[in-house]
Amino acid sequence: MNCSISSLERFAACQYAHYLSYALHLRERETFSFDALDMGNLSQEILQRFGEELRAGKVDWATAEEALTENILEKVTQQVLGTYEDSVFREEEKRSFYVGQIKRILRRTVKTLQTHLAAGKFVPYDYERKFRRIYDDILLKGKIDRVDVYKNGNETMVKIIDYKTGSRDFDFTGLYYGLSLQLAVYMKQAMEQIQATQPEQTVTPAAMLYYRISDPQITGDAVLSEEEMQKAVLESLNYKGLVCSREG
């Protein structure tokens, strides 16, 4: 039996809803619109290709010049949009609006993620990392949006990042009851895959995080300078999740 993390979470939340979705395969009637799910799928694919382009060109995301990242982002965005067949993009006015929105949000996303990388020692290891694992008669499969690593001597520390278009935070209660398994399962799979390729290293978990793909608007009564505004935006786009805390 094939299984995904989202299907396990749905089963834990409501077995009847799981039956309707995964046994009967009931779906809402398809409409020609562009919603948060479409935005999420497009954004993840664009970010994946963006990272792969940087890696192919041996470019360090943390130190890449803005003109270069802008050019690569424009290139991969056009590539992905060219494969998107939803009729909402066939209407010129809607296409112009949505494409502009996607580009604006992803420019902010790329810049923010670059700032995060530049502030630390982790480097991207892989994008859209796939895994398939059999537990008894269940085939568990999925994709990890981004895996970062930091090598410190004989230790390889692992950070995983899952991109979201909505707000999401790690929930211990949800993990206990099987409602929020994603980050924990992704971390285990990423560590096992890395350990298999680096048997001489000690692979340890460093962080498992959600990042919200967004271009937030900062509101308030105070008048902020450009520097203060950028700082406020970065703070609002900080990761959510768990980070290992230890000495050394």
Coordinates of C-alpha atoms in Angstrom, one line a residue:
M1 CA 0.0 0.0 0.0
N2 CA 1.4 3.4 -1.0
C3 CA 1.2 6.1 1.7
S4 CA 2.2 9.7 2.1
I5 CA 2.8 11.8 5.2
S6 CA -0.4 13.9 4.5
S7 CA -2.5 10.7 4.2
L8 CA -1.2 9.5 7.6
E9 CA -2.1 12.9 9.1
R10 CA -5.5 12.8 7.5
F11 CA -6.1 9.3 8.9
A12 CA -5.1 10.4 12.4
A13 CA -7.4 13.4 12.2
C14 CA -10.4 11.7 10.8
Q15 CA -10.6 8.1 9.4
Y16 CA -13.8 8.8 7.5
A17 CA -12.2 11.8 5.7
H18 CA -9.3 9.6 4.9
Y19 CA -11.6 7.0 3.5
L20 CA -13.4 9.6 1.3
S21 CA -10.1 11.0 0.0
Y22 CA -7.8 8.0 -0.4
A23 CA -10.2 5.1 -0.8
L24 CA -13.1 6.6 -2.8
H25 CA -10.8 9.3 -4.3
L26 CA -13.6 12.0 -3.9
R27 CA -12.5 15.4 -4.9
E28 CA -14.2 18.8 -5.1
R29 CA -15.3 19.7 -8.6
E30 CA -12.4 21.2 -10.4
T31 CA -12.7 24.9 -11.1
F32 CA -10.5 27.1 -13.3
S33 CA -9.0 29.3 -10.6
F34 CA -5.7 30.1 -9.0
D35 CA -5.6 29.4 -5.3
A36 CA -3.1 28.9 -2.5
L37 CA -2.4 25.3 -3.4
D38 CA -1.5 26.4 -7.0
M39 CA 0.7 29.1 -5.6
G40 CA 2.4 26.6 -3.3
N41 CA 3.0 24.1 -6.1
L42 CA 4.4 26.7 -8.5
S43 CA 6.6 28.3 -5.8
Q44 CA 8.1 25.0 -4.8
E45 CA 8.9 24.0 -8.3
I46 CA 10.4 27.4 -9.1
L47 CA 12.5 27.4 -5.9
Q48 CA 13.7 23.9 -6.7
R49 CA 14.8 24.9 -10.2
F50 CA 16.4 28.0 -8.9
G51 CA 18.5 26.1 -6.4
E52 CA 19.5 23.5 -9.1
E53 CA 20.5 26.3 -11.4
L54 CA 22.7 27.8 -8.7
R55 CA 24.3 24.4 -8.0
A56 CA 24.8 23.7 -11.7
G57 CA 26.7 27.0 -12.0
K58 CA 28.6 26.3 -8.8
V59 CA 27.1 29.5 -7.3
D60 CA 27.0 30.1 -3.6
W61 CA 23.4 31.2 -2.8
A62 CA 24.6 33.0 0.3
T63 CA 27.0 35.3 -1.6
A64 CA 25.4 35.4 -5.1
E65 CA 25.0 38.9 -6.5
E66 CA 21.4 40.2 -6.8
A67 CA 21.6 40.7 -10.5
L68 CA 22.5 37.0 -11.0
T69 CA 19.8 35.7 -8.7
E70 CA 17.3 38.0 -10.4
N71 CA 18.2 36.6 -13.9
I72 CA 18.1 33.0 -12.7
L73 CA 14.8 33.5 -11.0
E74 CA 13.3 35.1 -14.1
K75 CA 14.5 32.3 -16.2
V76 CA 13.2 29.4 -14.1
T77 CA 9.9 31.3 -13.4
Q78 CA 9.2 31.5 -17.2
Q79 CA 10.1 27.9 -17.6
V80 CA 7.7 26.7 -14.9
L81 CA 4.9 29.1 -16.0
G82 CA 5.3 27.8 -19.5
T83 CA 4.3 24.3 -18.4
Y84 CA 1.3 25.5 -16.4
E85 CA -1.9 24.6 -18.3
D86 CA -4.6 26.0 -16.1
S87 CA -6.9 28.1 -18.2
V88 CA -6.6 31.0 -15.7
F89 CA -3.3 31.8 -17.3
R90 CA -4.8 31.9 -20.8
E91 CA -6.6 35.2 -19.9
E92 CA -4.1 38.0 -20.4
E93 CA -5.4 40.2 -17.6
K94 CA -5.4 37.4 -15.0
R95 CA -2.1 36.1 -16.3
S96 CA -0.5 39.5 -15.9
F97 CA -1.8 39.9 -12.3
Y98 CA -0.9 36.4 -11.1
V99 CA 2.5 36.3 -12.8
G100 CA 3.3 39.7 -11.2
Q101 CA 2.2 38.4 -7.8
I102 CA 4.3 35.2 -8.1
K103 CA 7.4 37.1 -9.2
R104 CA 7.1 39.7 -6.4
I105 CA 6.6 37.0 -3.7
L106 CA 9.5 34.8 -5.0
R107 CA 11.9 37.8 -5.2
R108 CA 11.2 38.4 -1.6
T109 CA 11.5 34.7 -0.8
V110 CA 14.9 34.3 -2.6
K111 CA 16.3 37.4 -0.9
T112 CA 15.1 36.4 2.5
L113 CA 16.4 32.8 2.2
Q114 CA 19.7 34.2 1.0
T115 CA 19.9 36.4 4.1
H116 CA 19.3 33.4 6.3
L117 CA 22.0 31.4 4.6
A118 CA 24.5 34.2 4.8
A119 CA 23.9 34.5 8.6
G120 CA 24.9 30.9 9.2
K121 CA 27.2 28.1 8.2
F122 CA 24.7 25.7 6.6
V123 CA 24.7 25.2 2.8
P124 CA 22.0 23.7 0.6
Y125 CA 22.6 19.9 0.1
D126 CA 19.6 19.0 -2.0
Y127 CA 16.2 20.3 -3.2
E128 CA 13.0 18.3 -3.5
R129 CA 14.7 15.3 -2.0
K130 CA 12.6 12.2 -2.6
F131 CA 12.4 9.2 -0.3
R132 CA 10.7 5.8 -0.4
R133 CA 10.7 3.5 2.6
I134 CA 8.8 0.3 3.3
Y135 CA 7.4 -0.3 6.8
D136 CA 5.8 -3.7 7.0
D137 CA 3.4 -3.6 4.0
I138 CA 3.3 0.2 3.7
L139 CA 5.3 2.1 1.2
L140 CA 5.9 5.6 2.7
K141 CA 7.1 8.2 0.2
G142 CA 7.5 11.9 0.0
K143 CA 9.6 14.9 -1.0
I144 CA 11.6 17.2 1.3
D145 CA 11.7 20.8 -0.1
R146 CA 15.2 21.6 1.0
V147 CA 18.0 19.8 2.9
D148 CA 20.9 21.9 4.3
V149 CA 24.0 20.5 5.9
Y150 CA 27.0 21.8 7.9
K151 CA 30.1 19.6 8.2
N152 CA 32.1 20.1 11.4
G153 CA 34.9 17.6 11.5
N154 CA 33.5 14.1 11.5
E155 CA 30.0 15.4 12.2
T156 CA 27.4 16.3 9.6
M157 CA 24.5 18.4 10.9
V158 CA 21.3 18.3 9.0
K159 CA 18.6 21.1 8.6
I160 CA 15.4 20.5 6.7
I161 CA 13.1 23.2 5.4
D162 CA 9.5 22.8 4.2
Y163 CA 8.0 25.6 2.2
K164 CA 4.4 26.7 3.0
T165 CA 2.1 29.3 1.6
G166 CA 0.1 29.4 4.8
S167 CA 1.2 29.9 8.4
R168 CA 2.4 26.7 10.1
D169 CA 4.4 25.9 13.2
F170 CA 5.7 22.7 14.8
D171 CA 3.2 21.2 17.3
F172 CA 4.3 18.6 19.8
T173 CA 0.7 17.6 20.6
G174 CA 0.0 17.2 16.9
L175 CA 3.1 15.0 16.6
Y176 CA 2.1 12.8 19.5
Y177 CA -1.4 12.2 18.1
G178 CA -0.1 11.8 14.5
L179 CA -1.6 15.0 13.2
S180 CA 1.7 16.7 12.5
L181 CA 4.3 14.1 11.4
Q182 CA 5.8 15.8 8.4
L183 CA 9.0 17.5 9.8
A184 CA 9.9 14.6 12.1
V185 CA 9.5 12.0 9.3
Y186 CA 11.4 14.2 6.8
M187 CA 14.3 14.6 9.3
K188 CA 14.6 10.9 9.9
Q189 CA 14.6 10.1 6.2
A190 CA 17.1 12.9 5.3
M191 CA 19.5 11.7 8.0
E192 CA 19.3 8.1 6.9
Q193 CA 20.0 9.0 3.3
I194 CA 22.9 11.2 4.2
Q195 CA 24.3 8.6 6.6
A196 CA 24.2 6.1 3.8
T197 CA 26.4 8.3 1.6
Q198 CA 28.7 9.4 4.4
P199 CA 29.2 6.3 6.5
E200 CA 32.4 7.8 8.1
Q201 CA 30.4 10.8 9.4
T202 CA 28.2 11.2 12.5
V203 CA 24.9 12.6 11.2
T204 CA 22.9 14.6 13.7
P205 CA 19.7 16.7 13.5
A206 CA 20.2 20.5 13.7
A207 CA 16.8 22.0 12.8
M208 CA 13.5 21.1 11.2
L209 CA 11.7 24.2 10.0
Y210 CA 8.8 25.7 8.1
Y211 CA 9.3 28.7 5.9
R212 CA 6.2 30.7 4.8
I213 CA 6.4 31.9 1.2
S214 CA 5.0 35.4 1.4
D215 CA 5.7 39.1 0.9
P216 CA 4.2 40.5 4.0
Q217 CA 3.0 44.1 4.4
I218 CA 4.1 45.8 7.6
T219 CA 1.5 47.9 9.2
G220 CA 1.5 50.2 12.3
D221 CA 1.3 53.8 13.4
A222 CA 5.1 54.4 13.6
V223 CA 6.9 55.7 10.6
L224 CA 9.8 53.3 9.8
S225 CA 12.9 53.9 7.8
E226 CA 13.8 51.6 4.9
E227 CA 16.3 49.8 7.1
E228 CA 13.7 49.4 9.9
M229 CA 11.1 48.2 7.4
Q230 CA 13.4 45.5 5.9
K231 CA 14.3 44.3 9.4
A232 CA 10.6 44.1 10.3
V233 CA 9.9 42.1 7.1
L234 CA 12.7 39.7 7.9
E235 CA 11.5 39.1 11.4
S236 CA 8.0 38.4 10.1
L237 CA 9.5 35.8 7.7
N238 CA 11.5 34.0 10.2
Y239 CA 11.4 30.2 10.3
K240 CA 9.0 28.3 12.5
G241 CA 9.9 24.9 13.9
L242 CA 12.5 23.3 16.1
V243 CA 16.2 24.0 16.5
C244 CA 18.7 21.9 18.3
S245 CA 20.1 23.7 21.4
R246 CA 23.4 22.4 22.8
E247 CA 26.8 23.5 24.0
G248 CA 29.7 23.3 21.5

